[in-house]
């Protein structure tokens, strides 16, 4: 089954404690990206990756890091989380570029206290 | 600054009637547009798309209209069904670009 898998689904952490949210896709997609969803702001793109070892900033990259060492995986790293990073995060993948339909993971609800 | 806007946070429609969801954008370079549907506790799923060379695209009960001069697109659902109750996001991108821009979403409720 074609899918994008994020882990964990829910996470509560404390300010400053480094964390990683994993994302894996089984569709051999070149393009992967991370979004955060906040009330009244919709979905905002954090980072995206065109292919292995190629990543770039989206609209709201501050406070986040990503890596793309393998085609299937695109982890999101928060080196020093802060309360304003409390949000619902989605990973997505698609073929070629973002102008084809993207497949989204089920989301990670992150709370930073 | 929000480049894609959905000015109606919510919409209620009777089952069987038409649902019209609207989306406006400010960047004239956008030339590809998509609609996604999102149920609670799930990720968004792709619904329908349209490129700027068209002004209409249909897929079953779903039709997207694009008015480039007004920088406006709309999603029509006919007839609306209770299972259509979800949050709908429009998204835009440039064919030569790599970024997606999403609207704030419209929560549709279809009343049986």
mmCIF file of C-alpha atoms in Angstrom:
data_model
loop_
_atom_site.group_PDB
_atom_site.id
_atom_site.type_symbol
_atom_site.label_atom_id
_atom_site.label_comp_id
_atom_site.label_asym_id
_atom_site.label_seq_id
_atom_site.Cartn_x
_atom_site.Cartn_y
_atom_site.Cartn_z
ATOM 1 C CA UNK A 1 0.000 0.000 0.000
ATOM 2 C CA UNK A 2 1.308 3.430 -0.997
ATOM 3 C CA UNK A 3 1.833 5.480 2.099
ATOM 4 C CA UNK A 4 3.729 8.173 3.949
ATOM 5 C CA UNK A 5 4.501 7.208 7.530
ATOM 6 C CA UNK A 6 5.279 9.705 10.249
ATOM 7 C CA UNK A 7 6.413 8.944 13.764
ATOM 8 C CA UNK A 8 5.534 9.703 16.431
ATOM 9 C CA UNK A 9 1.870 10.647 16.031
ATOM 10 C CA UNK A 10 1.860 12.546 19.315
ATOM 11 C CA UNK A 11 4.742 14.101 21.227
ATOM 12 C CA UNK A 12 4.964 16.279 24.299
ATOM 13 C CA UNK A 13 8.407 17.653 25.054
ATOM 14 C CA UNK A 14 10.107 20.393 27.022
ATOM 15 C CA UNK A 15 11.713 23.536 25.714
ATOM 16 C CA UNK A 16 15.235 22.982 24.447
ATOM 17 C CA UNK A 17 15.194 19.200 24.263
ATOM 18 C CA UNK A 18 16.208 18.110 20.777
ATOM 19 C CA UNK A 19 13.753 15.934 18.915
ATOM 20 C CA UNK A 20 13.340 14.263 15.537
ATOM 21 C CA UNK A 21 10.132 13.466 13.716
ATOM 22 C CA UNK A 22 10.637 10.750 11.160
ATOM 23 C CA UNK A 23 8.989 10.504 7.748
ATOM 24 C CA UNK A 24 9.207 7.624 5.326
ATOM 25 C CA UNK A 25 7.524 6.998 1.970
ATOM 26 C CA UNK A 26 7.333 3.796 -0.068
ATOM 27 C CA UNK A 27 6.441 5.280 -3.459
ATOM 28 C CA UNK A 28 9.954 6.129 -4.682
ATOM 29 C CA UNK A 29 8.978 9.801 -4.814
ATOM 30 C CA UNK A 30 11.655 12.363 -5.511
ATOM 31 C CA UNK A 31 9.935 15.296 -3.820
ATOM 32 C CA UNK A 32 9.288 15.407 -0.086
ATOM 33 C CA UNK A 33 8.293 18.257 2.173
ATOM 34 C CA UNK A 34 7.284 19.209 5.688
ATOM 35 C CA UNK A 35 4.360 21.432 6.662
ATOM 36 C CA UNK A 36 2.953 22.776 9.861
ATOM 37 C CA UNK A 37 -0.732 23.456 10.357
ATOM 38 C CA UNK A 38 -1.831 26.157 12.755
ATOM 39 C CA UNK A 39 -5.301 27.604 13.395
ATOM 40 C CA UNK A 40 -6.045 30.507 11.096
ATOM 41 C CA UNK A 41 -2.812 30.009 9.162
ATOM 42 C CA UNK A 42 -3.515 26.856 7.209
ATOM 43 C CA UNK A 43 -0.637 24.714 6.030
ATOM 44 C CA UNK A 44 2.748 26.346 5.749
ATOM 45 C CA UNK A 45 5.740 24.732 4.124
ATOM 46 C CA UNK A 46 8.803 24.366 6.351
ATOM 47 C CA UNK A 47 11.352 22.609 4.137
ATOM 48 C CA UNK A 48 11.283 20.599 0.958
ATOM 49 C CA UNK A 49 13.614 18.249 -0.841
ATOM 50 C CA UNK A 50 13.832 17.704 -4.580
ATOM 51 C CA UNK A 51 15.902 14.543 -4.223
ATOM 52 C CA UNK A 52 18.623 12.912 -2.136
ATOM 53 C CA UNK A 53 20.992 15.499 -0.647
ATOM 54 C CA UNK A 54 18.935 18.367 -2.118
ATOM 55 C CA UNK A 55 16.943 20.369 0.401
ATOM 56 C CA UNK A 56 15.666 23.928 0.512
ATOM 57 C CA UNK A 57 13.789 26.281 2.787
ATOM 58 C CA UNK A 58 10.069 26.791 2.565
ATOM 59 C CA UNK A 59 8.088 29.625 4.088
ATOM 60 C CA UNK A 60 8.798 28.981 7.767
ATOM 61 C CA UNK A 61 12.178 27.225 8.154
ATOM 62 C CA UNK A 62 13.392 28.976 11.312
ATOM 63 C CA UNK A 63 14.078 26.563 14.147
ATOM 64 C CA UNK A 64 13.987 23.456 11.955
ATOM 65 C CA UNK A 65 16.497 21.274 10.164
ATOM 66 C CA UNK A 66 16.045 18.475 7.674
ATOM 67 C CA UNK A 67 18.173 15.902 5.937
ATOM 68 C CA UNK A 68 17.678 13.659 2.914
ATOM 69 C CA UNK A 69 20.288 10.939 2.976
ATOM 70 C CA UNK A 70 18.007 8.329 1.445
ATOM 71 C CA UNK A 71 15.223 8.784 -1.050
ATOM 72 C CA UNK A 72 12.553 7.297 1.188
ATOM 73 C CA UNK A 73 13.324 9.200 4.419
ATOM 74 C CA UNK A 74 13.022 12.885 5.269
ATOM 75 C CA UNK A 75 13.332 13.513 9.015
ATOM 76 C CA UNK A 76 12.450 16.847 10.609
ATOM 77 C CA UNK A 77 14.794 17.936 13.384
ATOM 78 C CA UNK A 78 14.079 20.499 16.074
ATOM 79 C CA UNK A 79 17.438 21.218 17.691
ATOM 80 C CA UNK A 80 16.044 23.387 20.470
ATOM 81 C CA UNK A 81 12.245 23.318 20.433
ATOM 82 C CA UNK A 82 10.316 26.304 21.716
ATOM 83 C CA UNK A 83 6.624 26.670 22.631
ATOM 84 C CA UNK A 84 5.898 28.508 19.363
ATOM 85 C CA UNK A 85 6.730 25.276 17.551
ATOM 86 C CA UNK A 86 3.721 23.616 19.138
ATOM 87 C CA UNK A 87 1.765 22.602 16.064
ATOM 88 C CA UNK A 88 0.452 19.814 13.861
ATOM 89 C CA UNK A 89 3.115 18.654 11.434
ATOM 90 C CA UNK A 90 2.641 16.859 8.135
ATOM 91 C CA UNK A 91 5.125 15.188 5.874
ATOM 92 C CA UNK A 92 4.258 14.818 2.193
ATOM 93 C CA UNK A 93 5.763 13.233 -0.886
ATOM 94 C CA UNK A 94 5.123 13.419 -4.611
ATOM 95 C CA UNK A 95 6.675 12.558 -7.919
ATOM 96 C CA UNK A 96 8.935 15.078 -9.555
ATOM 97 C CA UNK A 97 7.682 18.395 -8.212
ATOM 98 C CA UNK A 98 4.957 19.763 -6.014
ATOM 99 C CA UNK A 99 2.625 20.407 -8.865
ATOM 100 C CA UNK A 100 1.566 16.830 -8.886
ATOM 101 C CA UNK A 101 -0.690 15.502 -6.184
ATOM 102 C CA UNK A 102 1.100 15.050 -2.894
ATOM 103 C CA UNK A 103 0.545 12.162 -0.504
ATOM 104 C CA UNK A 104 0.461 13.224 3.116
ATOM 105 C CA UNK A 105 1.281 11.404 6.297
ATOM 106 C CA UNK A 106 -1.230 11.244 9.129
ATOM 107 C CA UNK A 107 0.389 14.053 11.052
ATOM 108 C CA UNK A 108 2.395 14.544 14.242
ATOM 109 C CA UNK A 109 0.857 16.570 17.039
ATOM 110 C CA UNK A 110 3.764 18.264 18.833
ATOM 111 C CA UNK A 111 3.420 20.132 22.112
ATOM 112 C CA UNK A 112 6.409 22.014 23.527
ATOM 113 C CA UNK A 113 6.031 23.078 27.157
ATOM 114 C CA UNK B 1 1.941 37.590 3.830
ATOM 115 C CA UNK B 2 -0.630 34.974 2.841
ATOM 116 C CA UNK B 3 -0.412 34.435 -0.907
ATOM 117 C CA UNK B 4 -3.373 32.067 -0.997
ATOM 118 C CA UNK B 5 -6.508 33.007 0.889
ATOM 119 C CA UNK B 6 -9.714 31.233 1.722
ATOM 120 C CA UNK B 7 -11.897 33.908 3.230
ATOM 121 C CA UNK B 8 -14.681 31.642 4.432
ATOM 122 C CA UNK B 9 -13.572 29.609 7.452
ATOM 123 C CA UNK B 10 -16.742 27.546 7.369
ATOM 124 C CA UNK B 11 -19.676 26.639 5.151
ATOM 125 C CA UNK B 12 -22.853 24.656 5.799
ATOM 126 C CA UNK B 13 -24.894 23.127 2.992
ATOM 127 C CA UNK B 14 -27.901 20.840 2.829
ATOM 128 C CA UNK B 15 -27.347 17.361 1.436
ATOM 129 C CA UNK B 16 -28.021 17.266 -2.308
ATOM 130 C CA UNK B 17 -27.363 20.974 -2.833
ATOM 131 C CA UNK B 18 -24.285 22.576 -4.333
ATOM 132 C CA UNK B 19 -21.267 23.476 -2.214
ATOM 133 C CA UNK B 20 -19.065 26.291 -3.499
ATOM 134 C CA UNK B 21 -15.698 26.843 -1.869
ATOM 135 C CA UNK B 22 -13.659 29.864 -2.858
ATOM 136 C CA UNK B 23 -9.972 30.636 -2.981
ATOM 137 C CA UNK B 24 -8.081 33.795 -3.939
ATOM 138 C CA UNK B 25 -4.416 34.246 -4.654
ATOM 139 C CA UNK B 26 -2.146 37.240 -5.016
ATOM 140 C CA UNK B 27 0.851 35.899 -6.931
ATOM 141 C CA UNK B 28 0.279 36.144 -10.689
ATOM 142 C CA UNK B 29 3.138 33.674 -11.244
ATOM 143 C CA UNK B 30 1.073 30.806 -9.852
ATOM 144 C CA UNK B 31 0.034 28.539 -12.687
ATOM 145 C CA UNK B 32 -1.030 25.308 -11.033
ATOM 146 C CA UNK B 33 -3.692 24.901 -8.403
ATOM 147 C CA UNK B 34 -4.864 21.992 -6.304
ATOM 148 C CA UNK B 35 -7.597 21.222 -3.818
ATOM 149 C CA UNK B 36 -7.086 18.904 -0.871
ATOM 150 C CA UNK B 37 -9.621 17.489 1.547
ATOM 151 C CA UNK B 38 -8.800 16.809 5.176
ATOM 152 C CA UNK B 39 -10.718 14.762 7.708
ATOM 153 C CA UNK B 40 -9.948 15.084 11.441
ATOM 154 C CA UNK B 41 -6.929 13.083 12.610
ATOM 155 C CA UNK B 42 -5.874 12.378 9.029
ATOM 156 C CA UNK B 43 -3.509 13.970 6.556
ATOM 157 C CA UNK B 44 -4.856 15.941 3.604
ATOM 158 C CA UNK B 45 -5.769 13.936 0.505
ATOM 159 C CA UNK B 46 -5.651 15.202 -3.052
ATOM 160 C CA UNK B 47 -8.991 16.031 -4.635
ATOM 161 C CA UNK B 48 -8.606 17.824 -7.942
ATOM 162 C CA UNK B 49 -6.215 20.158 -9.743
ATOM 163 C CA UNK B 50 -6.156 22.668 -12.577
ATOM 164 C CA UNK B 51 -3.433 24.320 -14.578
ATOM 165 C CA UNK B 52 -3.603 27.904 -15.773
ATOM 166 C CA UNK B 53 -4.094 26.863 -19.397
ATOM 167 C CA UNK B 54 -7.598 25.712 -18.440
ATOM 168 C CA UNK B 55 -10.495 27.496 -16.810
ATOM 169 C CA UNK B 56 -12.382 24.392 -15.712
ATOM 170 C CA UNK B 57 -11.644 20.836 -14.678
ATOM 171 C CA UNK B 58 -14.195 18.208 -13.709
ATOM 172 C CA UNK B 59 -13.926 14.948 -11.846
ATOM 173 C CA UNK B 60 -17.240 13.361 -11.013
ATOM 174 C CA UNK B 61 -19.092 15.538 -8.517
ATOM 175 C CA UNK B 62 -16.155 17.921 -8.209
ATOM 176 C CA UNK B 63 -15.444 20.815 -10.556
ATOM 177 C CA UNK B 64 -12.765 23.456 -10.159
ATOM 178 C CA UNK B 65 -13.066 26.795 -11.943
ATOM 179 C CA UNK B 66 -10.167 29.161 -12.460
ATOM 180 C CA UNK B 67 -10.499 32.874 -13.216
ATOM 181 C CA UNK B 68 -6.954 34.066 -13.868
ATOM 182 C CA UNK B 69 -7.820 37.715 -14.360
ATOM 183 C CA UNK B 70 -9.502 37.792 -10.963
ATOM 184 C CA UNK B 71 -6.890 35.502 -9.388
ATOM 185 C CA UNK B 72 -9.734 33.397 -8.095
ATOM 186 C CA UNK B 73 -10.607 29.732 -8.107
ATOM 187 C CA UNK B 74 -13.585 27.863 -6.784
ATOM 188 C CA UNK B 75 -14.475 24.270 -6.060
ATOM 189 C CA UNK B 76 -18.027 23.132 -6.765
ATOM 190 C CA UNK B 77 -19.381 19.945 -5.260
ATOM 191 C CA UNK B 78 -22.656 18.734 -6.760
ATOM 192 C CA UNK B 79 -24.554 17.095 -5.203
ATOM 193 C CA UNK B 80 -23.116 17.509 -1.743
ATOM 194 C CA UNK B 81 -23.074 14.445 0.494
ATOM 195 C CA UNK B 82 -22.578 14.106 4.268
ATOM 196 C CA UNK B 83 -19.269 12.321 3.596
ATOM 197 C CA UNK B 84 -18.005 15.521 1.995
ATOM 198 C CA UNK B 85 -17.933 17.169 5.418
ATOM 199 C CA UNK B 86 -14.255 18.009 5.900
ATOM 200 C CA UNK B 87 -11.782 20.868 5.754
ATOM 201 C CA UNK B 88 -10.851 21.865 2.209
ATOM 202 C CA UNK B 89 -7.542 23.489 1.380
ATOM 203 C CA UNK B 90 -6.605 25.121 -1.881
ATOM 204 C CA UNK B 91 -2.945 25.227 -2.849
ATOM 205 C CA UNK B 92 -0.948 26.975 -5.529
ATOM 206 C CA UNK B 93 2.465 26.691 -7.078
ATOM 207 C CA UNK B 94 4.492 27.720 -10.089
ATOM 208 C CA UNK B 95 5.219 25.032 -12.653
ATOM 209 C CA UNK B 96 8.843 26.157 -12.643
ATOM 210 C CA UNK B 97 8.964 26.482 -8.873
ATOM 211 C CA UNK B 98 9.333 24.059 -6.025
ATOM 212 C CA UNK B 99 7.189 25.511 -3.266
ATOM 213 C CA UNK B 100 3.580 24.972 -2.359
ATOM 214 C CA UNK B 101 1.383 27.687 -0.893
ATOM 215 C CA UNK B 102 -1.769 26.650 0.928
ATOM 216 C CA UNK B 103 -4.821 28.586 1.975
ATOM 217 C CA UNK B 104 -6.175 28.630 5.511
ATOM 218 C CA UNK B 105 -8.886 26.090 4.793
ATOM 219 C CA UNK B 106 -12.689 26.041 4.714
ATOM 220 C CA UNK B 107 -14.601 23.666 6.959
ATOM 221 C CA UNK B 108 -17.554 22.252 5.025
ATOM 222 C CA UNK B 109 -20.494 20.710 6.836
ATOM 223 C CA UNK B 110 -23.093 18.893 4.758
ATOM 224 C CA UNK B 111 -26.314 18.562 6.701
ATOM 225 C CA UNK B 112 -28.313 15.380 6.051
#
